Amino acid sequence: MPPQRSPYDVVVVGLGLAGLVAGLVAARRGARTLVVGRGQGGLRQRHGALDVLGYHRGLVASPERELAGFVSERPEHPYALTGAALGEALELVREAGADQGLDLVGDLGRNHLVATAAGTLRPSCLVPRTMEVSWPGARVLVAGLAGYRDLWPELCATQLPVSAAGFDLHVEARAVSLEEPSPSPRHLDGLALARCFDRADFRERVAVGLRPHLDDALLVALPAALGVDDSGAVPDLEARLERKVIELPSLPPSVPGLRLEQALMGALRRAGGRTLVGPAARVVVERGGVRRIELASSGHPTPLSVGRVVLATGGLRGGGLWLERDGRVRETTAGLPAVPPQGEPGHSFLELARWLAPVGVRVDQRMRPLDEHGRVAVEGLHCCGGLLAGADRAGEKSADGVACATALVAGREATA
Amino acid sequence: MSGWSSFLLLDEVAESADRCIKCNMCNTACPVMPATDLFPGPKYCGPQLQRFRAGDPVEEWVDYCSGCGACTRACPTGVMVAELNARARARIYERRGVPLRNRLISSSELLGRLGAPVAPVANRMLASPAARALAERVLGIAREAPLPRFNRRGLRAALAQVQQPETGERVAYFHGCATGYYEPWVGVAAVRVLNRHGIRVEVPEQSCCGLPFLSNGDFRTGRRYAQRLVRQLLPAVRAGLPIVATSTSCSFALKSEYEHVLGMREPEVKEVAAATRDVFEFLRERSWLGELELRPGVLHRRVLYHGPCQLRSHGIGEPALEVLEGLAGAEVESSWVECCGIAGTYGLKAEKYGIARRVGEALVARVEELRPDLVACDSETCRWHIAAMTGLPVRHPIELLDQAQTALEAP
Ligand SMILES: Cc1cc2nc3c(=O)[nH]c(=O)nc-3n(C[C@H](O)[C@H](O)[C@H](O)COP(=O)(O)OP(=O)(O)OC[C@H]3O[C@@H](n4cnc5c(N)ncnc54)[C@H](O)[C@@H]3O)c2cc1C
Ligand code: SF4
Ligand code: SF4
């Protein structure tokens, strides 16, 4: 392959939270940036709130206060490498969201408890305004809609007070199922329902249906599908119902996740970055350095010469890592060394998940990949997000904080 | 999207269905799903129903898939959803027979040839509301759907006027039917731009790529066309010439659909696919390689660039946008919209025209937001549809590049 003039200073691989944040950071620092992904990233699968640190020896009330102790116990954890970047990264996402009309609230100082469609409460840090609730003494009307089966209001209303009691909170909840308006004779997913809520006439009919059931409820909880972009629908419903209205995240596709994705993509494009949804990428490494990137375009690969690469390809679920039958873990895009699972897999699904949780690529403070001897494995490459070793994201509820903080560092390092 | 694994698997497309993790990303990307209740969506029609396709196909609804490919691009695990749908549609028509209407609107080449000598009469007829109403009733071709105008002078006649350079690198131009018969000026612009960069353009004998037959479920005819075109282009490819194309849907057929939709696994098909470049992809690649200096141009216009759905499936980004952005005076914005709705011949059908219009609303909204002077789009049926929806002039980006570079040339 003959040498090429570099069309991009930075290519970020992966369109999940990590890839979008790294791309935004790089583009805002003036780098010609491309963010490319095989398919859409994981944000449309997630709840649209940003988890930072939810559990460590029980519920974490304030990630800020907990983090010092947490990283001293877990020197291998990505948070032990990112320092102040976490707070800055959350602020970056909050501000980028606000700029695109997405209202995210919170900071590292304290966790919010977000109610889900299953009636559980989960700790999260930076949350959409529509999931922010002051729980003590809350009286909730949980409203389901005919045609949308991913919120079963009776289940949610029964479970919510129990979950709240687990956090020493007193919460009351009632359920109502609206037969009218049935938006469609077919089963709707969250996105289809959100498109209904984008229409004022639909919101009015929902409000009419709900009014007789409001009674002493202080909050009305609906599926997290109140409009594809939440700018107008929720305030409008709140005005019609004279109550605070909240969104309950449920099964994918996740509308709040989609809103966050679209906001970050919008911010990235505004900063001059480009996005490309579709082709897989392969990083060609020669003599310990990045030689080029190859996109698996149709017909023939597209080779890109590039200054720096950021890998934000996710973990086992995102496709950045692959588990071989013999238990080894392979990094799929650049052939980097990866930390395999330790000990025995266990028997249950949960044990297996915990066994696999910390696998991934080990990095230094500049997010450069390390080999088993702790030396930089490949120059010109920075890793971030679900790809990194050392975090039990589901157990700690830390996936989004890890993704943003490491992406911020990777984006900066790639433009340093 | 073709991956490196494609050489290993026997049938990459059918087997890709097993990689589905039911994440619904494809459904979130599909532009047709929200536009009609008649279509259950890519996840259901693609990987899910694939398991039940051993016997006789029972489904009809897969025919509502427009083939825009957004699902395949959105899928994080590499399921080739749109390709599965295209194959399923062909199996239905294999059993039921391909309707006359589908065969007719697929025959862009034949129609172009027949229409040319009688262009004025034919155009007057197509513009007549009575004739269109009749065509809708009898044939099921939507009366409002945009159709091209026949052209008495084809591309070859138009190119005879162009004085090409004597020396320089040679490329083979694959123009497609629309440029060959309806809009020869697109081909003239492409040749002029390439010439200006010191590249000589040969136009090998070529027939229709067969894509309209592929998307209308007539694989038998489609395969015949495909085999013929591969035969016609192969000598140029073997002589080391890149195949440069201006129609992004036809070039996508060459690059991907012959293999992934028709299942053609001959090495010749791969050779042609590997040599094929969209014209802007070609210019961009050569300038990246430092082999070509893109000439400056000036275009004092506000342009909305819409990258058509089939171009998006090339997985090369939007090279035309990148080139247009470099023109002095031009304000260029991308539509960021997946599909204009027409998707080749999909929106011509009476039962689908309304869906095509609803899908197109996102693009119309973008036009209203940005208020451009004109729209640029690489695909012919999209151009006709966008022009009909917005009332704006819609040009192939190569026409704009030619115009912009001409403006800077000494008179
Ligand atoms: C399909 C999917 C489903 C998920 N479901 C859930 C869920 O239900 N609950 C939950 O909590 N978390 C889920 N996650 C994981 C969660 O999104 C991540 O743990 C977290 O957000 C980390 O984000 P990330 O940006 O690092 O990676 P991800 O969000 O995983 O994004 C990585 C992206 O990179 C792409 N990619 C990988 N390799 C390549 C390559 N070689 N070339 C180009 N692109 C490549 C992937 O296709 C993917 O789109 C899911 C992720 C995905 C992709
Ligand atoms: S996007 Fe791919 S993996 Fe997800 S449901 Fe669709 S086909 Fe299956
Ligand atoms: S090809 Fe387009 S219309 Fe067909 S299922 Fe996929 S996204 Fe939907």
XYZ file of N, CA, C and O in Angstrom, chain A residues 1-8 37-45 183-186 188-189 191-192 195 252-254 258 261 269 273-282 294-305 317-319 322, chain B residues 1-4 21-25 27-30 33-34 37-40 72-78 252 255-256 270 273-277 281 284-293 312-318 321-322 325 336 338:
464
model
N 0.861 -1.212 0.000
C 0.000 0.000 0.000
C 0.887 1.249 0.000
O 1.667 1.440 0.935
N 0.813 2.052 -1.038
C 1.659 3.252 -1.081
C 1.260 4.241 0.017
O 0.135 4.189 0.512
N 2.163 5.142 0.385
C 1.838 6.089 1.457
C 0.723 7.024 1.019
O 0.558 7.305 -0.161
N -0.050 7.489 1.985
C -1.171 8.359 1.661
C -1.082 9.631 2.469
O -0.546 9.645 3.557
N -1.673 10.658 1.908
C -1.877 11.851 2.719
C -2.980 11.553 3.705
O -3.951 10.901 3.358
N -2.837 12.035 4.904
C -3.796 11.648 5.924
C -5.089 12.451 5.802
O -5.093 13.661 5.943
N -6.204 11.770 5.529
C -7.468 12.503 5.471
C -7.988 12.846 6.865
O -8.722 13.810 7.024
N -7.620 12.063 7.841
C -8.111 12.308 9.201
C -6.942 12.330 10.172
O -6.008 11.561 10.047
N -18.437 3.034 12.956
C -18.837 1.862 13.719
C -19.553 0.834 12.869
O -20.270 1.194 11.931
N -19.320 -0.411 13.200
C -20.097 -1.478 12.568
C -21.445 -1.499 13.279
O -21.593 -2.020 14.375
N -22.402 -0.864 12.675
C -23.711 -0.780 13.312
C -23.735 0.317 14.359
O -22.737 0.979 14.641
N -24.909 0.517 14.906
C -25.082 1.533 15.939
C -24.461 1.040 17.242
O -24.423 -0.157 17.494
N -24.033 1.966 18.086
C -23.429 1.608 19.363
C -24.477 1.224 20.389
O -25.673 1.182 20.106
N -24.008 0.966 21.604
C -24.872 0.423 22.643
C -25.851 1.406 23.274
O -26.700 0.994 24.066
N -25.782 2.683 22.938
C -26.641 3.638 23.656
C -28.123 3.350 23.470
O -28.915 3.541 24.393
N -28.513 2.878 22.297
C -29.938 2.596 22.064
C -30.409 1.385 22.864
O -31.585 1.044 22.834
N -29.464 0.705 23.515
C -29.816 -0.439 24.346
C -29.928 -0.052 25.809
O -30.396 -0.831 26.620
N -52.883 3.194 20.526
C -52.220 3.870 19.409
C -52.172 3.011 18.150
O -52.117 3.519 17.055
N -52.197 1.708 18.313
C -52.086 0.838 17.142
C -52.602 -0.532 17.533
O -52.464 -0.946 18.685
N -53.191 -1.269 16.592
C -53.640 -2.617 16.926
C -52.471 -3.568 17.141
O -52.642 -4.681 17.632
N -51.281 -3.144 16.778
C -50.124 -4.026 16.889
C -49.341 -3.714 18.151
O -49.522 -2.687 18.769
N -46.481 -2.241 20.053
C -45.565 -1.146 19.779
C -44.287 -1.338 20.564
O -44.326 -1.762 21.716
N -43.171 -0.975 19.983
C -41.977 -0.877 20.810
C -41.846 0.574 21.286
O -42.674 1.423 20.943
N -39.907 2.999 20.586
C -39.715 4.039 19.585
C -41.027 4.366 18.876
O -41.358 5.533 18.638
N -41.800 3.329 18.571
C -43.092 3.563 17.901
C -44.020 4.339 18.823
O -44.741 5.250 18.391
N -43.107 7.991 18.965
C -43.584 8.756 17.802
C -45.041 9.167 17.997
O -45.455 10.227 17.547
N -35.211 -2.511 25.316
C -34.776 -1.814 24.100
C -35.806 -2.011 22.977
O -36.520 -3.001 23.004
N -35.869 -1.138 21.987
C -35.010 0.027 21.825
C -35.334 1.127 22.829
O -36.497 1.420 23.071
N -34.282 1.720 23.378
C -34.447 2.718 24.420
C -34.505 4.114 23.824
O -33.558 4.567 23.181
N -31.524 6.670 22.771
C -31.475 7.210 21.418
C -31.326 8.734 21.442
O -30.561 9.314 20.673
N -27.794 9.501 22.244
C -26.965 9.221 21.074
C -27.094 10.340 20.050
O -26.097 10.838 19.524
N -21.025 16.471 15.126
C -21.068 17.038 13.772
C -20.889 18.543 13.820
O -20.208 19.124 12.977
N -16.834 16.991 13.306
C -16.514 15.568 13.178
C -17.445 14.886 12.191
O -18.536 15.378 11.911
N -17.004 13.777 11.638
C -17.853 12.997 10.744
C -18.183 11.659 11.382
O -17.405 11.135 12.168
N -19.350 11.128 11.012
C -19.741 9.822 11.512
C -20.019 8.913 10.323
O -20.444 9.377 9.275
N -19.778 7.638 10.515
C -20.025 6.661 9.452
C -20.567 5.385 10.094
O -19.855 4.712 10.842
N -21.840 5.110 9.813
C -22.490 3.935 10.389
C -22.462 2.816 9.363
O -22.978 2.987 8.266
N -21.893 1.691 9.687
C -21.933 0.553 8.777
C -20.703 -0.320 8.777
O -20.741 -1.430 9.305
N -19.610 0.167 8.184
C -18.503 -0.762 7.987
C -17.727 -1.068 9.262
O -17.519 -0.185 10.099
N -17.296 -2.309 9.400
C -16.371 -2.659 10.462
C -15.006 -2.084 10.108
O -14.719 -1.826 8.942
N -14.202 -1.871 11.129
C -12.856 -1.348 10.903
C -11.833 -2.353 11.413
O -12.113 -3.132 12.311
N -10.667 -2.333 10.779
C -9.566 -3.165 11.237
C -8.351 -2.270 11.328
O -8.098 -1.474 10.415
N -8.358 -0.051 7.996
C -9.093 -0.498 6.826
C -10.561 -0.637 7.170
O -10.919 -1.359 8.105
N -11.389 0.066 6.416
C -12.824 -0.084 6.584
C -13.305 -1.196 5.659
O -12.910 -1.241 4.492
N -14.172 -2.062 6.183
C -14.711 -3.148 5.360
C -15.844 -2.599 4.500
O -17.003 -2.932 4.674
N -15.486 -1.733 3.551
C -16.479 -1.174 2.640
C -16.943 -2.275 1.689
O -16.314 -3.325 1.586
N -18.016 -1.993 0.961
C -18.500 -2.982 -0.003
C -17.519 -3.098 -1.165
O -16.986 -2.105 -1.629
N -17.307 -4.322 -1.613
C -16.493 -4.526 -2.813
C -15.004 -4.586 -2.575
O -14.330 -5.458 -3.088
N -14.507 -3.641 -1.799
C -13.070 -3.596 -1.515
C -12.877 -2.739 -0.272
O -13.636 -1.801 -0.041
N -11.865 -3.029 0.522
C -11.671 -2.237 1.741
C -11.262 -0.800 1.400
O -10.686 -0.549 0.339
N -11.604 0.126 2.289
C -11.146 1.510 2.150
C -10.010 1.720 3.130
O -10.213 1.696 4.337
N -8.775 1.885 2.627
C -7.662 2.122 3.546
C -7.599 3.598 3.931
O -7.774 4.468 3.085
N -7.415 3.854 5.198
C -7.281 5.226 5.677
C -5.958 5.352 6.380
O -5.691 4.627 7.328
N -5.140 6.266 5.910
C -3.971 6.548 6.712
C -4.448 7.492 7.799
O -5.397 8.238 7.621
N -19.993 -7.695 24.659
C -21.302 -7.442 24.063
C -21.202 -6.540 22.830
O -21.892 -6.738 21.851
N -20.327 -5.578 22.888
C -20.198 -4.645 21.770
C -19.417 -5.223 20.597
O -19.493 -4.703 19.497
N -18.646 -6.266 20.827
C -17.894 -6.870 19.736
C -16.425 -6.497 19.723
O -15.667 -6.967 18.884
N -13.716 -10.841 22.058
C -14.331 -12.102 21.658
C -13.797 -13.197 22.581
O -12.596 -13.266 22.823
N -22.923 -5.674 5.027
C -21.572 -5.204 4.745
C -20.664 -6.406 4.575
O -20.725 -7.352 5.349
N -19.838 -6.385 3.562
C -18.983 -7.537 3.381
C -17.832 -7.460 4.370
O -17.278 -6.404 4.606
N -17.491 -8.571 4.965
C -16.397 -8.567 5.921
C -15.292 -9.466 5.404
O -15.408 -10.064 4.334
N -14.222 -9.593 6.157
C -13.134 -10.457 5.716
C -13.532 -11.915 5.825
O -12.936 -12.771 5.217
N -28.958 -10.992 17.750
C -29.132 -11.023 19.197
C -30.416 -10.301 19.614
O -30.615 -9.987 20.779
N -31.283 -10.013 18.656
C -32.604 -9.402 18.912
C -32.483 -8.044 19.607
O -33.274 -7.718 20.481
N -31.487 -7.286 19.228
C -31.274 -6.012 19.914
C -32.181 -4.907 19.382
O -32.282 -3.838 19.982
N -32.814 -5.111 18.243
C -33.765 -4.138 17.671
C -33.133 -2.910 17.028
O -33.847 -1.982 16.650
N -31.821 -2.886 16.903
C -31.187 -1.720 16.282
C -31.721 -1.524 14.868
O -31.936 -0.396 14.425
N -34.599 -2.260 13.676
C -35.929 -1.650 13.696
C -35.858 -0.153 13.959
O -36.643 0.612 13.413
N -34.921 0.270 14.804
C -34.835 1.709 15.074
C -34.341 2.465 13.849
O -34.558 3.658 13.733
N -33.648 1.764 12.954
C -33.088 2.449 11.787
C -34.038 2.423 10.593
O -33.918 3.253 9.700
N -34.967 1.482 10.548
C -35.808 1.281 9.360
C -36.733 2.476 9.136
O -37.536 2.823 9.996
N -40.796 1.261 8.583
C -41.612 0.793 9.716
C -42.550 1.866 10.276
O -43.729 1.611 10.460
N -42.039 3.070 10.552
C -42.967 4.080 11.085
C -43.929 4.622 10.036
O -44.887 5.304 10.386
N -48.307 0.442 8.698
C -48.606 -0.675 9.591
C -48.537 -2.011 8.874
O -48.720 -3.056 9.477
N -48.279 -1.968 7.568
C -48.301 -3.196 6.777
C -46.970 -3.934 6.816
O -46.844 -5.022 6.289
N -45.968 -3.305 7.423
C -44.628 -3.893 7.396
C -44.151 -4.192 8.807
O -44.051 -3.281 9.627
N -43.897 -5.467 9.128
C -43.495 -5.802 10.496
C -42.065 -5.424 10.850
O -41.671 -5.573 12.002
N -29.194 -3.211 7.620
C -27.901 -3.887 7.532
C -26.797 -2.991 8.083
O -25.901 -3.450 8.785
N -26.903 -1.700 7.796
C -25.870 -0.785 8.285
C -25.939 -0.614 9.798
O -24.922 -0.445 10.461
N -27.142 -0.666 10.351
C -27.305 -0.408 11.783
C -26.977 -1.627 12.632
O -26.714 -1.505 13.821
N -27.002 -2.809 12.031
C -26.859 -4.030 12.838
C -25.441 -4.163 13.384
O -24.485 -4.195 12.618
N -25.306 -4.266 14.713
C -23.955 -4.340 15.279
C -23.330 -5.727 15.164
O -22.137 -5.862 15.388
N -24.117 -6.747 14.827
C -23.525 -8.084 14.769
C -23.319 -8.580 13.345
O -22.910 -9.705 13.135
N -23.647 -7.754 12.373
C -23.347 -8.123 10.985
C -24.412 -8.970 10.305
O -24.107 -9.684 9.349
N -23.460 -0.047 -6.429
C -23.613 -0.917 -5.256
C -23.989 -2.328 -5.679
O -23.564 -3.306 -5.056
N -20.708 -3.821 -6.606
C -19.806 -4.032 -5.471
C -20.309 -5.116 -4.533
O -19.516 -5.818 -3.915
N -21.627 -5.188 -4.342
C -22.118 -6.039 -3.254
C -23.285 -6.941 -3.618
O -23.315 -8.108 -3.243
N -16.122 -10.907 -8.108
C -15.293 -10.252 -7.084
C -14.258 -9.327 -7.726
O -13.953 -8.261 -7.189
N -16.086 -6.233 -8.621
C -16.443 -5.509 -7.393
C -15.227 -4.769 -6.844
O -15.315 -3.610 -6.431
N -14.091 -5.432 -6.856
C -12.887 -4.829 -6.275
C -12.403 -3.638 -7.090
O -11.766 -2.732 -6.557
N -12.727 -3.627 -8.393
C -12.236 -2.540 -9.246
C -13.204 -1.361 -9.294
O -12.859 -0.305 -9.813
N -14.421 -1.528 -8.777
C -15.450 -0.511 -8.962
C -15.327 0.619 -7.946
O -15.153 0.383 -6.753
N -15.422 1.851 -8.434
C -15.375 3.032 -7.576
C -16.484 3.987 -7.969
O -16.689 4.241 -9.165
N -15.564 8.719 -4.926
C -14.668 7.829 -4.179
C -13.323 7.752 -4.908
O -12.252 7.810 -4.288
N -11.434 11.078 -4.552
C -10.943 11.218 -3.181
C -9.762 10.290 -2.936
O -8.742 10.700 -2.373
N -9.884 9.051 -3.388
C -8.814 8.075 -3.179
C -7.521 8.537 -3.844
O -6.450 8.489 -3.245
N -7.660 9.006 -5.105
C -6.459 9.442 -5.813
C -5.830 10.657 -5.143
O -4.624 10.805 -5.119
N -6.666 11.535 -4.615
C -6.064 12.704 -3.975
C -5.468 12.315 -2.622
O -4.441 12.842 -2.226
N -6.059 11.363 -1.930
C -5.446 10.856 -0.698
C -4.084 10.241 -0.990
O -3.148 10.348 -0.213
N -4.011 9.541 -2.133
C -2.756 8.874 -2.482
C -1.712 9.862 -2.999
O -0.584 9.486 -3.261
N -2.136 11.114 -3.183
C -1.209 12.110 -3.697
C -0.988 11.973 -5.189
O -0.048 12.533 -5.750
N -1.847 11.231 -5.878
C -1.670 11.006 -7.313
C -2.448 12.005 -8.143
O -2.346 12.015 -9.363
N -3.262 12.786 -7.476
C -4.136 13.700 -8.220
C -4.375 14.926 -7.344
O -4.595 14.796 -6.135
N -4.276 16.071 -7.956
C -4.543 17.311 -7.234
C -5.941 17.766 -7.622
O -6.192 18.076 -8.782
N -24.900 4.991 1.085
C -24.555 4.719 2.477
C -24.120 3.270 2.648
O -23.258 2.946 3.454
N -24.741 2.383 1.852
C -24.383 0.965 1.966
C -23.001 0.652 1.393
O -22.475 -0.418 1.651
N -22.413 1.568 0.614
C -21.038 1.338 0.162
C -20.075 1.313 1.346
O -19.000 0.746 1.257
N -20.450 2.003 2.438
C -19.543 2.060 3.581
C -18.299 2.882 3.312
O -17.217 2.564 3.806
N -18.436 3.942 2.519
C -17.285 4.791 2.203
C -17.493 6.207 2.699
O -16.695 7.106 2.389
N -18.576 6.444 3.431
C -18.878 7.804 3.856
C -19.538 8.575 2.719
O -20.207 7.989 1.865
N -19.318 9.874 2.686
C -19.942 10.715 1.684
C -18.869 11.490 0.919
O -18.668 12.690 1.146
N -19.784 14.822 -0.727
C -19.925 15.921 0.227
C -18.553 16.509 0.548
O -18.362 17.729 0.563
N -17.586 15.624 0.776
C -16.250 16.097 1.135
C -15.654 16.934 0.006
O -14.984 17.941 0.254
N -17.609 20.347 -0.345
C -17.282 21.267 0.748
C -16.024 22.080 0.459
O -15.839 23.156 1.018
N -28.179 14.167 6.538
C -28.193 13.217 7.652
C -29.451 12.366 7.666
O -29.828 11.828 8.688
N -31.562 9.042 6.311
C -31.214 7.715 5.810
C -31.685 7.480 4.384
O -31.017 6.826 3.603
